[in-house]
């Protein structure tokens, strides 16, 4: 597991980095289950692997530990991870990150928020986040792209319907004004959105592979009516996973 503020690899110090050397920032808003972390690394490791070679160099900060959030002009893009915490609790570090995130969107920095990051982006830009009235959504589920996704820079070219891995109790109940809905299913009407030119939120987890999803189903088995049935839904999610590398290429461009 890489420590907060870890950088791999950072360019040589330069007060005004050229675009090609500016890091892609991963904002770590939480950590995964202990068993998964021991076997597979933490959220930031999964995200970094999914982003691939086009994302290098990558920097990781953890605002929960007081890490400074860099100025948008020093970055090539930013990914906000998932978390076991709740946006509606309005933790000081979370609200500070939300204000910074709004500045990033205003500056036109490419942004990708995942699960908690998706909700934090919605909150930062004036949407409403709270517990989903339908309760927990967990497992591998199908989502359907909206018509607007056909010419979206991140989602264009993906199948109209594809599987994704999910686990969330909270949701973006109301998107920010001006946001464009990009994907939904019967449980969650706001599985993906874009706001501005290049800021996206995805409620699902493109960084989760099948092992991660099974780990979360097992951890929540006691609270599920039929955990075995949910476990049987777990399947490969290549289209979802491709979004990380797609985002890295957009940020690099």
PDB file of C-alpha atoms in Angstrom:
ATOM      1  CA  UNK A   1       0.000   0.000   0.000  1.00  0.00           C
ATOM      2  CA  UNK A   2       1.375   3.421  -0.902  1.00  0.00           C
ATOM      3  CA  UNK A   3       1.371   6.056   1.794  1.00  0.00           C
ATOM      4  CA  UNK A   4      -0.507   9.306   1.604  1.00  0.00           C
ATOM      5  CA  UNK A   5       1.199  11.827  -0.629  1.00  0.00           C
ATOM      6  CA  UNK A   6       3.077   9.003  -2.331  1.00  0.00           C
ATOM      7  CA  UNK A   7       4.265   9.866  -5.800  1.00  0.00           C
ATOM      8  CA  UNK A   8       5.203   7.351  -8.473  1.00  0.00           C
ATOM      9  CA  UNK A   9       7.124   8.746 -10.205  1.00  0.00           C
ATOM     10  CA  UNK A  10       7.150  12.510  -9.761  1.00  0.00           C
ATOM     11  CA  UNK A  11       8.930  14.735 -12.251  1.00  0.00           C
ATOM     12  CA  UNK A  12      11.918  16.773 -11.173  1.00  0.00           C
ATOM     13  CA  UNK A  13      10.941  19.864  -9.168  1.00  0.00           C
ATOM     14  CA  UNK A  14       9.706  22.593 -11.465  1.00  0.00           C
ATOM     15  CA  UNK A  15       7.712  25.632 -10.318  1.00  0.00           C
ATOM     16  CA  UNK A  16       5.671  25.647 -13.538  1.00  0.00           C
ATOM     17  CA  UNK A  17       5.518  22.035 -14.824  1.00  0.00           C
ATOM     18  CA  UNK A  18       4.904  21.501 -18.498  1.00  0.00           C
ATOM     19  CA  UNK A  19       1.572  19.788 -19.262  1.00  0.00           C
ATOM     20  CA  UNK A  20       3.250  16.475 -20.134  1.00  0.00           C
ATOM     21  CA  UNK A  21       4.964  16.333 -16.706  1.00  0.00           C
ATOM     22  CA  UNK A  22       2.087  17.462 -14.560  1.00  0.00           C
ATOM     23  CA  UNK A  23       0.923  14.558 -12.376  1.00  0.00           C
ATOM     24  CA  UNK A  24      -2.492  12.978 -12.461  1.00  0.00           C
ATOM     25  CA  UNK A  25      -3.719  13.211  -8.873  1.00  0.00           C
ATOM     26  CA  UNK A  26      -5.556  10.464  -6.992  1.00  0.00           C
ATOM     27  CA  UNK A  27      -7.449  11.872  -3.998  1.00  0.00           C
ATOM     28  CA  UNK A  28      -7.793   9.066  -1.477  1.00  0.00           C
ATOM     29  CA  UNK A  29     -11.032   9.549   0.446  1.00  0.00           C
ATOM     30  CA  UNK A  30     -11.103   6.130   2.097  1.00  0.00           C
ATOM     31  CA  UNK A  31      -9.605   2.666   2.302  1.00  0.00           C
ATOM     32  CA  UNK A  32     -10.872  -0.770   1.390  1.00  0.00           C
ATOM     33  CA  UNK A  33     -11.523  -3.784   3.613  1.00  0.00           C
ATOM     34  CA  UNK A  34      -8.500  -5.079   5.526  1.00  0.00           C
ATOM     35  CA  UNK A  35      -8.579  -8.491   3.830  1.00  0.00           C
ATOM     36  CA  UNK A  36      -8.737  -6.976   0.352  1.00  0.00           C
ATOM     37  CA  UNK A  37      -5.996  -4.470   1.159  1.00  0.00           C
ATOM     38  CA  UNK A  38      -3.682  -7.234   2.340  1.00  0.00           C
ATOM     39  CA  UNK A  39      -4.228  -9.274  -0.826  1.00  0.00           C
ATOM     40  CA  UNK A  40      -4.674  -6.652  -3.529  1.00  0.00           C
ATOM     41  CA  UNK A  41      -3.654  -3.208  -2.263  1.00  0.00           C
ATOM     42  CA  UNK A  42      -5.891  -0.236  -1.552  1.00  0.00           C
ATOM     43  CA  UNK A  43      -8.271   1.909  -3.595  1.00  0.00           C
ATOM     44  CA  UNK A  44      -5.525   4.147  -4.938  1.00  0.00           C
ATOM     45  CA  UNK A  45      -3.577   1.094  -6.157  1.00  0.00           C
ATOM     46  CA  UNK A  46      -6.611  -0.273  -8.006  1.00  0.00           C
ATOM     47  CA  UNK A  47      -7.268   3.100  -9.599  1.00  0.00           C
ATOM     48  CA  UNK A  48      -3.630   3.540 -10.613  1.00  0.00           C
ATOM     49  CA  UNK A  49      -3.557   0.094 -12.227  1.00  0.00           C
ATOM     50  CA  UNK A  50      -6.714   0.884 -14.168  1.00  0.00           C
ATOM     51  CA  UNK A  51      -5.436   4.251 -15.343  1.00  0.00           C
ATOM     52  CA  UNK A  52      -2.440   2.558 -16.929  1.00  0.00           C
ATOM     53  CA  UNK A  53       0.682   3.948 -18.556  1.00  0.00           C
ATOM     54  CA  UNK A  54      -1.035   7.051 -19.951  1.00  0.00           C
ATOM     55  CA  UNK A  55      -1.601   8.310 -16.405  1.00  0.00           C
ATOM     56  CA  UNK A  56       2.052   8.569 -15.412  1.00  0.00           C
ATOM     57  CA  UNK A  57       3.240  10.346 -13.381  1.00  0.00           C
ATOM     58  CA  UNK A  58       0.667   9.751 -10.615  1.00  0.00           C
ATOM     59  CA  UNK A  59       0.502  11.475  -7.236  1.00  0.00           C
ATOM     60  CA  UNK A  60      -1.648  10.375  -4.275  1.00  0.00           C
ATOM     61  CA  UNK A  61      -2.911  12.648  -1.489  1.00  0.00           C
ATOM     62  CA  UNK A  62      -5.119  11.820   1.491  1.00  0.00           C
ATOM     63  CA  UNK A  63      -7.034  14.879   2.731  1.00  0.00           C
ATOM     64  CA  UNK A  64      -8.317  12.895   5.724  1.00  0.00           C
ATOM     65  CA  UNK A  65      -4.743  13.028   7.038  1.00  0.00           C
ATOM     66  CA  UNK A  66      -4.338  16.728   6.339  1.00  0.00           C
ATOM     67  CA  UNK A  67      -2.529  16.385   3.010  1.00  0.00           C
ATOM     68  CA  UNK A  68      -2.550  19.597   0.999  1.00  0.00           C
ATOM     69  CA  UNK A  69      -4.650  19.622  -2.155  1.00  0.00           C
ATOM     70  CA  UNK A  70      -2.566  21.011  -5.047  1.00  0.00           C
ATOM     71  CA  UNK A  71      -3.587  23.926  -7.197  1.00  0.00           C
ATOM     72  CA  UNK A  72      -5.470  22.794 -10.296  1.00  0.00           C
ATOM     73  CA  UNK A  73      -2.920  24.494 -12.540  1.00  0.00           C
ATOM     74  CA  UNK A  74      -0.208  22.091 -11.329  1.00  0.00           C
ATOM     75  CA  UNK A  75      -2.198  18.965 -12.318  1.00  0.00           C
ATOM     76  CA  UNK A  76      -3.148  17.097 -15.474  1.00  0.00           C
ATOM     77  CA  UNK A  77      -6.300  15.618 -13.981  1.00  0.00           C
ATOM     78  CA  UNK A  78      -7.775  14.233 -10.776  1.00  0.00           C
ATOM     79  CA  UNK A  79      -9.534  11.024  -9.694  1.00  0.00           C
ATOM     80  CA  UNK A  80     -11.439  10.949  -6.390  1.00  0.00           C
ATOM     81  CA  UNK A  81     -11.718   7.472  -4.892  1.00  0.00           C
ATOM     82  CA  UNK A  82     -14.536   5.748  -3.108  1.00  0.00           C
ATOM     83  CA  UNK A  83     -14.848   5.622   0.680  1.00  0.00           C
ATOM     84  CA  UNK A  84     -16.732   3.835   3.430  1.00  0.00           C
ATOM     85  CA  UNK A  85     -17.658   7.264   4.832  1.00  0.00           C
ATOM     86  CA  UNK A  86     -20.724   9.317   3.897  1.00  0.00           C
ATOM     87  CA  UNK A  87     -20.769  12.652   2.080  1.00  0.00           C
ATOM     88  CA  UNK A  88     -23.848  13.731   4.065  1.00  0.00           C
ATOM     89  CA  UNK A  89     -21.850  13.583   7.313  1.00  0.00           C
ATOM     90  CA  UNK A  90     -20.047  16.746   6.122  1.00  0.00           C
ATOM     91  CA  UNK A  91     -16.676  15.884   7.656  1.00  0.00           C
ATOM     92  CA  UNK A  92     -14.286  18.859   7.685  1.00  0.00           C
ATOM     93  CA  UNK A  93     -11.795  17.187   5.336  1.00  0.00           C
ATOM     94  CA  UNK A  94     -14.628  16.237   2.954  1.00  0.00           C
ATOM     95  CA  UNK A  95     -16.090  19.747   2.828  1.00  0.00           C
ATOM     96  CA  UNK A  96     -12.607  21.172   2.263  1.00  0.00           C
ATOM     97  CA  UNK A  97     -12.104  18.708  -0.582  1.00  0.00           C
ATOM     98  CA  UNK A  98     -15.505  19.602  -2.058  1.00  0.00           C
ATOM     99  CA  UNK A  99     -14.592  23.296  -2.175  1.00  0.00           C
ATOM    100  CA  UNK A 100     -11.278  22.451  -3.835  1.00  0.00           C
ATOM    101  CA  UNK A 101     -13.080  20.169  -6.281  1.00  0.00           C
ATOM    102  CA  UNK A 102     -15.422  22.975  -7.334  1.00  0.00           C
ATOM    103  CA  UNK A 103     -12.356  25.094  -8.085  1.00  0.00           C
ATOM    104  CA  UNK A 104     -10.909  22.271 -10.202  1.00  0.00           C
ATOM    105  CA  UNK A 105     -14.108  22.043 -12.245  1.00  0.00           C
ATOM    106  CA  UNK A 106     -14.149  25.805 -12.658  1.00  0.00           C
ATOM    107  CA  UNK A 107     -10.570  25.692 -13.919  1.00  0.00           C
ATOM    108  CA  UNK A 108     -11.467  23.096 -16.553  1.00  0.00           C
ATOM    109  CA  UNK A 109      -9.316  20.345 -15.010  1.00  0.00           C
ATOM    110  CA  UNK A 110     -10.352  16.812 -16.046  1.00  0.00           C
ATOM    111  CA  UNK A 111     -12.050  15.195 -13.029  1.00  0.00           C
ATOM    112  CA  UNK A 112     -13.368  11.684 -12.396  1.00  0.00           C
ATOM    113  CA  UNK A 113     -15.245  11.001  -9.157  1.00  0.00           C
ATOM    114  CA  UNK A 114     -15.888   7.363  -8.203  1.00  0.00           C
ATOM    115  CA  UNK A 115     -18.718   6.415  -5.791  1.00  0.00           C
ATOM    116  CA  UNK A 116     -17.941   8.723  -2.835  1.00  0.00           C
ATOM    117  CA  UNK A 117     -16.061  10.879  -5.330  1.00  0.00           C
ATOM    118  CA  UNK A 118     -19.124  10.929  -7.602  1.00  0.00           C
ATOM    119  CA  UNK A 119     -21.315  12.048  -4.717  1.00  0.00           C
ATOM    120  CA  UNK A 120     -18.734  14.591  -3.538  1.00  0.00           C
ATOM    121  CA  UNK A 121     -18.576  16.089  -7.036  1.00  0.00           C
ATOM    122  CA  UNK A 122     -22.374  16.380  -7.106  1.00  0.00           C
ATOM    123  CA  UNK A 123     -22.385  17.997  -3.657  1.00  0.00           C
ATOM    124  CA  UNK A 124     -19.530  20.356  -4.546  1.00  0.00           C
ATOM    125  CA  UNK A 125     -21.392  21.651  -7.580  1.00  0.00           C
ATOM    126  CA  UNK A 126     -24.720  22.203  -5.819  1.00  0.00           C
ATOM    127  CA  UNK A 127     -26.467  18.824  -6.058  1.00  0.00           C
ATOM    128  CA  UNK A 128     -28.067  16.878  -3.214  1.00  0.00           C
ATOM    129  CA  UNK A 129     -26.492  13.779  -1.655  1.00  0.00           C
ATOM    130  CA  UNK A 130     -28.049  11.553   0.986  1.00  0.00           C
ATOM    131  CA  UNK A 131     -29.086   7.964   1.701  1.00  0.00           C
ATOM    132  CA  UNK A 132     -30.773   6.265  -1.231  1.00  0.00           C
ATOM    133  CA  UNK A 133     -34.449   5.588  -0.476  1.00  0.00           C
ATOM    134  CA  UNK A 134     -34.101   2.127  -2.003  1.00  0.00           C
ATOM    135  CA  UNK A 135     -31.289   1.144   0.349  1.00  0.00           C
ATOM    136  CA  UNK A 136     -28.083  -0.687  -0.478  1.00  0.00           C
ATOM    137  CA  UNK A 137     -27.180  -1.504  -4.078  1.00  0.00           C
ATOM    138  CA  UNK A 138     -24.498  -4.200  -4.265  1.00  0.00           C
ATOM    139  CA  UNK A 139     -23.105  -6.659  -6.786  1.00  0.00           C
ATOM    140  CA  UNK A 140     -22.614  -6.645 -10.532  1.00  0.00           C
ATOM    141  CA  UNK A 141     -25.542  -4.856 -12.153  1.00  0.00           C
ATOM    142  CA  UNK A 142     -26.414  -3.672 -15.640  1.00  0.00           C
ATOM    143  CA  UNK A 143     -26.713  -0.010 -16.473  1.00  0.00           C
ATOM    144  CA  UNK A 144     -28.031   1.693 -19.566  1.00  0.00           C
ATOM    145  CA  UNK A 145     -26.432   4.713 -21.174  1.00  0.00           C
ATOM    146  CA  UNK A 146     -28.512   7.813 -21.862  1.00  0.00           C
ATOM    147  CA  UNK A 147     -28.682   9.282 -25.343  1.00  0.00           C
ATOM    148  CA  UNK A 148     -26.289  12.019 -24.215  1.00  0.00           C
ATOM    149  CA  UNK A 149     -23.535   9.423 -23.722  1.00  0.00           C
ATOM    150  CA  UNK A 150     -23.302   8.802 -27.475  1.00  0.00           C
ATOM    151  CA  UNK A 151     -21.159  11.899 -28.004  1.00  0.00           C
ATOM    152  CA  UNK A 152     -19.721  12.227 -24.506  1.00  0.00           C
ATOM    153  CA  UNK A 153     -15.888  12.365 -24.566  1.00  0.00           C
ATOM    154  CA  UNK A 154     -15.565   9.650 -21.902  1.00  0.00           C
ATOM    155  CA  UNK A 155     -18.498   7.328 -22.687  1.00  0.00           C
ATOM    156  CA  UNK A 156     -18.788   7.547 -26.484  1.00  0.00           C
ATOM    157  CA  UNK A 157     -18.397   4.185 -28.189  1.00  0.00           C
ATOM    158  CA  UNK A 158     -19.365   2.034 -25.214  1.00  0.00           C
ATOM    159  CA  UNK A 159     -22.273  -0.409 -25.588  1.00  0.00           C
ATOM    160  CA  UNK A 160     -25.683   1.011 -24.731  1.00  0.00           C
ATOM    161  CA  UNK A 161     -25.938  -1.533 -21.880  1.00  0.00           C
ATOM    162  CA  UNK A 162     -23.076  -3.089 -19.901  1.00  0.00           C
ATOM    163  CA  UNK A 163     -22.300  -4.498 -16.422  1.00  0.00           C
ATOM    164  CA  UNK A 164     -20.719  -2.536 -13.570  1.00  0.00           C
ATOM    165  CA  UNK A 165     -19.732  -3.282  -9.969  1.00  0.00           C
ATOM    166  CA  UNK A 166     -21.580  -1.341  -7.290  1.00  0.00           C
ATOM    167  CA  UNK A 167     -21.812  -0.913  -3.565  1.00  0.00           C
ATOM    168  CA  UNK A 168     -23.443   2.213  -2.168  1.00  0.00           C
ATOM    169  CA  UNK A 169     -26.007   3.335   0.384  1.00  0.00           C
ATOM    170  CA  UNK A 170     -25.880   7.020  -0.516  1.00  0.00           C
ATOM    171  CA  UNK A 171     -26.538   8.584  -3.887  1.00  0.00           C
ATOM    172  CA  UNK A 172     -26.642  11.858  -5.769  1.00  0.00           C
ATOM    173  CA  UNK A 173     -30.371  12.297  -5.209  1.00  0.00           C
ATOM    174  CA  UNK A 174     -30.380  15.492  -7.264  1.00  0.00           C
ATOM    175  CA  UNK A 175     -27.732  16.361  -9.828  1.00  0.00           C
ATOM    176  CA  UNK A 176     -26.262  19.866  -9.940  1.00  0.00           C
ATOM    177  CA  UNK A 177     -27.881  22.374 -12.258  1.00  0.00           C
ATOM    178  CA  UNK A 178     -26.476  21.947 -15.744  1.00  0.00           C
ATOM    179  CA  UNK A 179     -25.263  18.385 -15.166  1.00  0.00           C
ATOM    180  CA  UNK A 180     -25.835  15.885 -17.971  1.00  0.00           C
ATOM    181  CA  UNK A 181     -27.076  12.428 -16.953  1.00  0.00           C
ATOM    182  CA  UNK A 182     -25.157   9.696 -18.745  1.00  0.00           C
ATOM    183  CA  UNK A 183     -26.200   6.332 -17.258  1.00  0.00           C
ATOM    184  CA  UNK A 184     -28.870   4.785 -15.037  1.00  0.00           C
ATOM    185  CA  UNK A 185     -30.583   1.576 -14.002  1.00  0.00           C
ATOM    186  CA  UNK A 186     -33.805   0.733 -12.200  1.00  0.00           C
ATOM    187  CA  UNK A 187     -32.265   1.326  -8.757  1.00  0.00           C
ATOM    188  CA  UNK A 188     -30.085   4.353  -9.472  1.00  0.00           C
ATOM    189  CA  UNK A 189     -31.129   7.111 -11.894  1.00  0.00           C
ATOM    190  CA  UNK A 190     -27.787   8.921 -11.593  1.00  0.00           C
ATOM    191  CA  UNK A 191     -25.129   6.263 -12.148  1.00  0.00           C
ATOM    192  CA  UNK A 192     -23.035   8.669 -14.219  1.00  0.00           C
ATOM    193  CA  UNK A 193     -23.074  12.346 -15.066  1.00  0.00           C
ATOM    194  CA  UNK A 194     -20.901  15.050 -16.573  1.00  0.00           C
ATOM    195  CA  UNK A 195     -20.768  18.640 -15.447  1.00  0.00           C
ATOM    196  CA  UNK A 196     -18.875  21.286 -17.324  1.00  0.00           C
ATOM    197  CA  UNK A 197     -16.591  20.284 -20.136  1.00  0.00           C
ATOM    198  CA  UNK A 198     -14.582  17.480 -18.536  1.00  0.00           C
ATOM    199  CA  UNK A 199     -15.777  16.521 -15.039  1.00  0.00           C
ATOM    200  CA  UNK A 200     -17.498  13.153 -14.575  1.00  0.00           C
ATOM    201  CA  UNK A 201     -19.018  11.277 -11.670  1.00  0.00           C
ATOM    202  CA  UNK A 202     -19.668   7.529 -11.706  1.00  0.00           C
ATOM    203  CA  UNK A 203     -21.598   5.900  -8.871  1.00  0.00           C
ATOM    204  CA  UNK A 204     -20.259   2.478  -9.853  1.00  0.00           C
ATOM    205  CA  UNK A 205     -16.699   1.196  -9.370  1.00  0.00           C
ATOM    206  CA  UNK A 206     -14.607   0.903 -12.560  1.00  0.00           C
ATOM    207  CA  UNK A 207     -11.595   0.011 -10.384  1.00  0.00           C
ATOM    208  CA  UNK A 208     -13.289  -3.079  -8.853  1.00  0.00           C
ATOM    209  CA  UNK A 209     -12.441  -6.456 -10.338  1.00  0.00           C
ATOM    210  CA  UNK A 210     -14.432  -9.595  -9.538  1.00  0.00           C
ATOM    211  CA  UNK A 211     -12.288 -10.395  -6.481  1.00  0.00           C
ATOM    212  CA  UNK A 212     -12.961  -6.963  -4.981  1.00  0.00           C
ATOM    213  CA  UNK A 213     -16.687  -7.221  -5.657  1.00  0.00           C
ATOM    214  CA  UNK A 214     -16.898 -10.700  -4.122  1.00  0.00           C
ATOM    215  CA  UNK A 215     -15.016  -9.417  -1.072  1.00  0.00           C
ATOM    216  CA  UNK A 216     -17.618  -6.712  -0.502  1.00  0.00           C
ATOM    217  CA  UNK A 217     -20.518  -9.112  -1.011  1.00  0.00           C
ATOM    218  CA  UNK A 218     -18.991 -11.485   1.555  1.00  0.00           C
ATOM    219  CA  UNK A 219     -18.419  -8.642   4.017  1.00  0.00           C
ATOM    220  CA  UNK A 220     -22.079  -7.579   3.750  1.00  0.00           C
ATOM    221  CA  UNK A 221     -23.566 -11.091   3.582  1.00  0.00           C
ATOM    222  CA  UNK A 222     -25.255 -10.928   6.993  1.00  0.00           C
ATOM    223  CA  UNK A 223     -27.298  -7.909   5.909  1.00  0.00           C
ATOM    224  CA  UNK A 224     -28.408  -9.286   2.542  1.00  0.00           C
ATOM    225  CA  UNK A 225     -31.634 -11.256   2.034  1.00  0.00           C
ATOM    226  CA  UNK A 226     -29.824 -13.687  -0.301  1.00  0.00           C
ATOM    227  CA  UNK A 227     -26.072 -13.148  -0.308  1.00  0.00           C
ATOM    228  CA  UNK A 228     -25.499 -16.241  -2.460  1.00  0.00           C
ATOM    229  CA  UNK A 229     -27.735 -14.812  -5.186  1.00  0.00           C
ATOM    230  CA  UNK A 230     -25.862 -11.502  -5.107  1.00  0.00           C
ATOM    231  CA  UNK A 231     -22.539 -13.353  -5.259  1.00  0.00           C
ATOM    232  CA  UNK A 232     -23.745 -15.152  -8.388  1.00  0.00           C
ATOM    233  CA  UNK A 233     -24.231 -11.788 -10.113  1.00  0.00           C
ATOM    234  CA  UNK A 234     -20.502 -11.026  -9.939  1.00  0.00           C
ATOM    235  CA  UNK A 235     -19.053 -11.087 -13.442  1.00  0.00           C
ATOM    236  CA  UNK A 236     -16.334  -9.396 -15.520  1.00  0.00           C
ATOM    237  CA  UNK A 237     -16.919  -5.688 -16.168  1.00  0.00           C
ATOM    238  CA  UNK A 238     -14.486  -4.790 -18.982  1.00  0.00           C
ATOM    239  CA  UNK A 239     -16.460  -1.842 -20.344  1.00  0.00           C
ATOM    240  CA  UNK A 240     -16.649  -0.264 -16.900  1.00  0.00           C
ATOM    241  CA  UNK A 241     -12.944  -0.905 -16.275  1.00  0.00           C
ATOM    242  CA  UNK A 242     -12.050   0.744 -19.586  1.00  0.00           C
ATOM    243  CA  UNK A 243     -13.290   4.098 -18.305  1.00  0.00           C
ATOM    244  CA  UNK A 244     -10.160   4.571 -16.185  1.00  0.00           C
ATOM    245  CA  UNK A 245      -7.763   4.245 -19.118  1.00  0.00           C
ATOM    246  CA  UNK A 246     -10.132   6.350 -21.235  1.00  0.00           C
ATOM    247  CA  UNK A 247      -9.995   9.086 -18.613  1.00  0.00           C
ATOM    248  CA  UNK A 248      -6.193   8.897 -18.451  1.00  0.00           C
ATOM    249  CA  UNK A 249      -5.990   9.382 -22.201  1.00  0.00           C
ATOM    250  CA  UNK A 250      -8.353  12.366 -22.046  1.00  0.00           C
ATOM    251  CA  UNK A 251      -6.267  13.961 -19.286  1.00  0.00           C
ATOM    252  CA  UNK A 252      -3.064  13.299 -21.219  1.00  0.00           C
ATOM    253  CA  UNK A 253      -4.557  14.924 -24.314  1.00  0.00           C
TER     254      UNK A 253
END
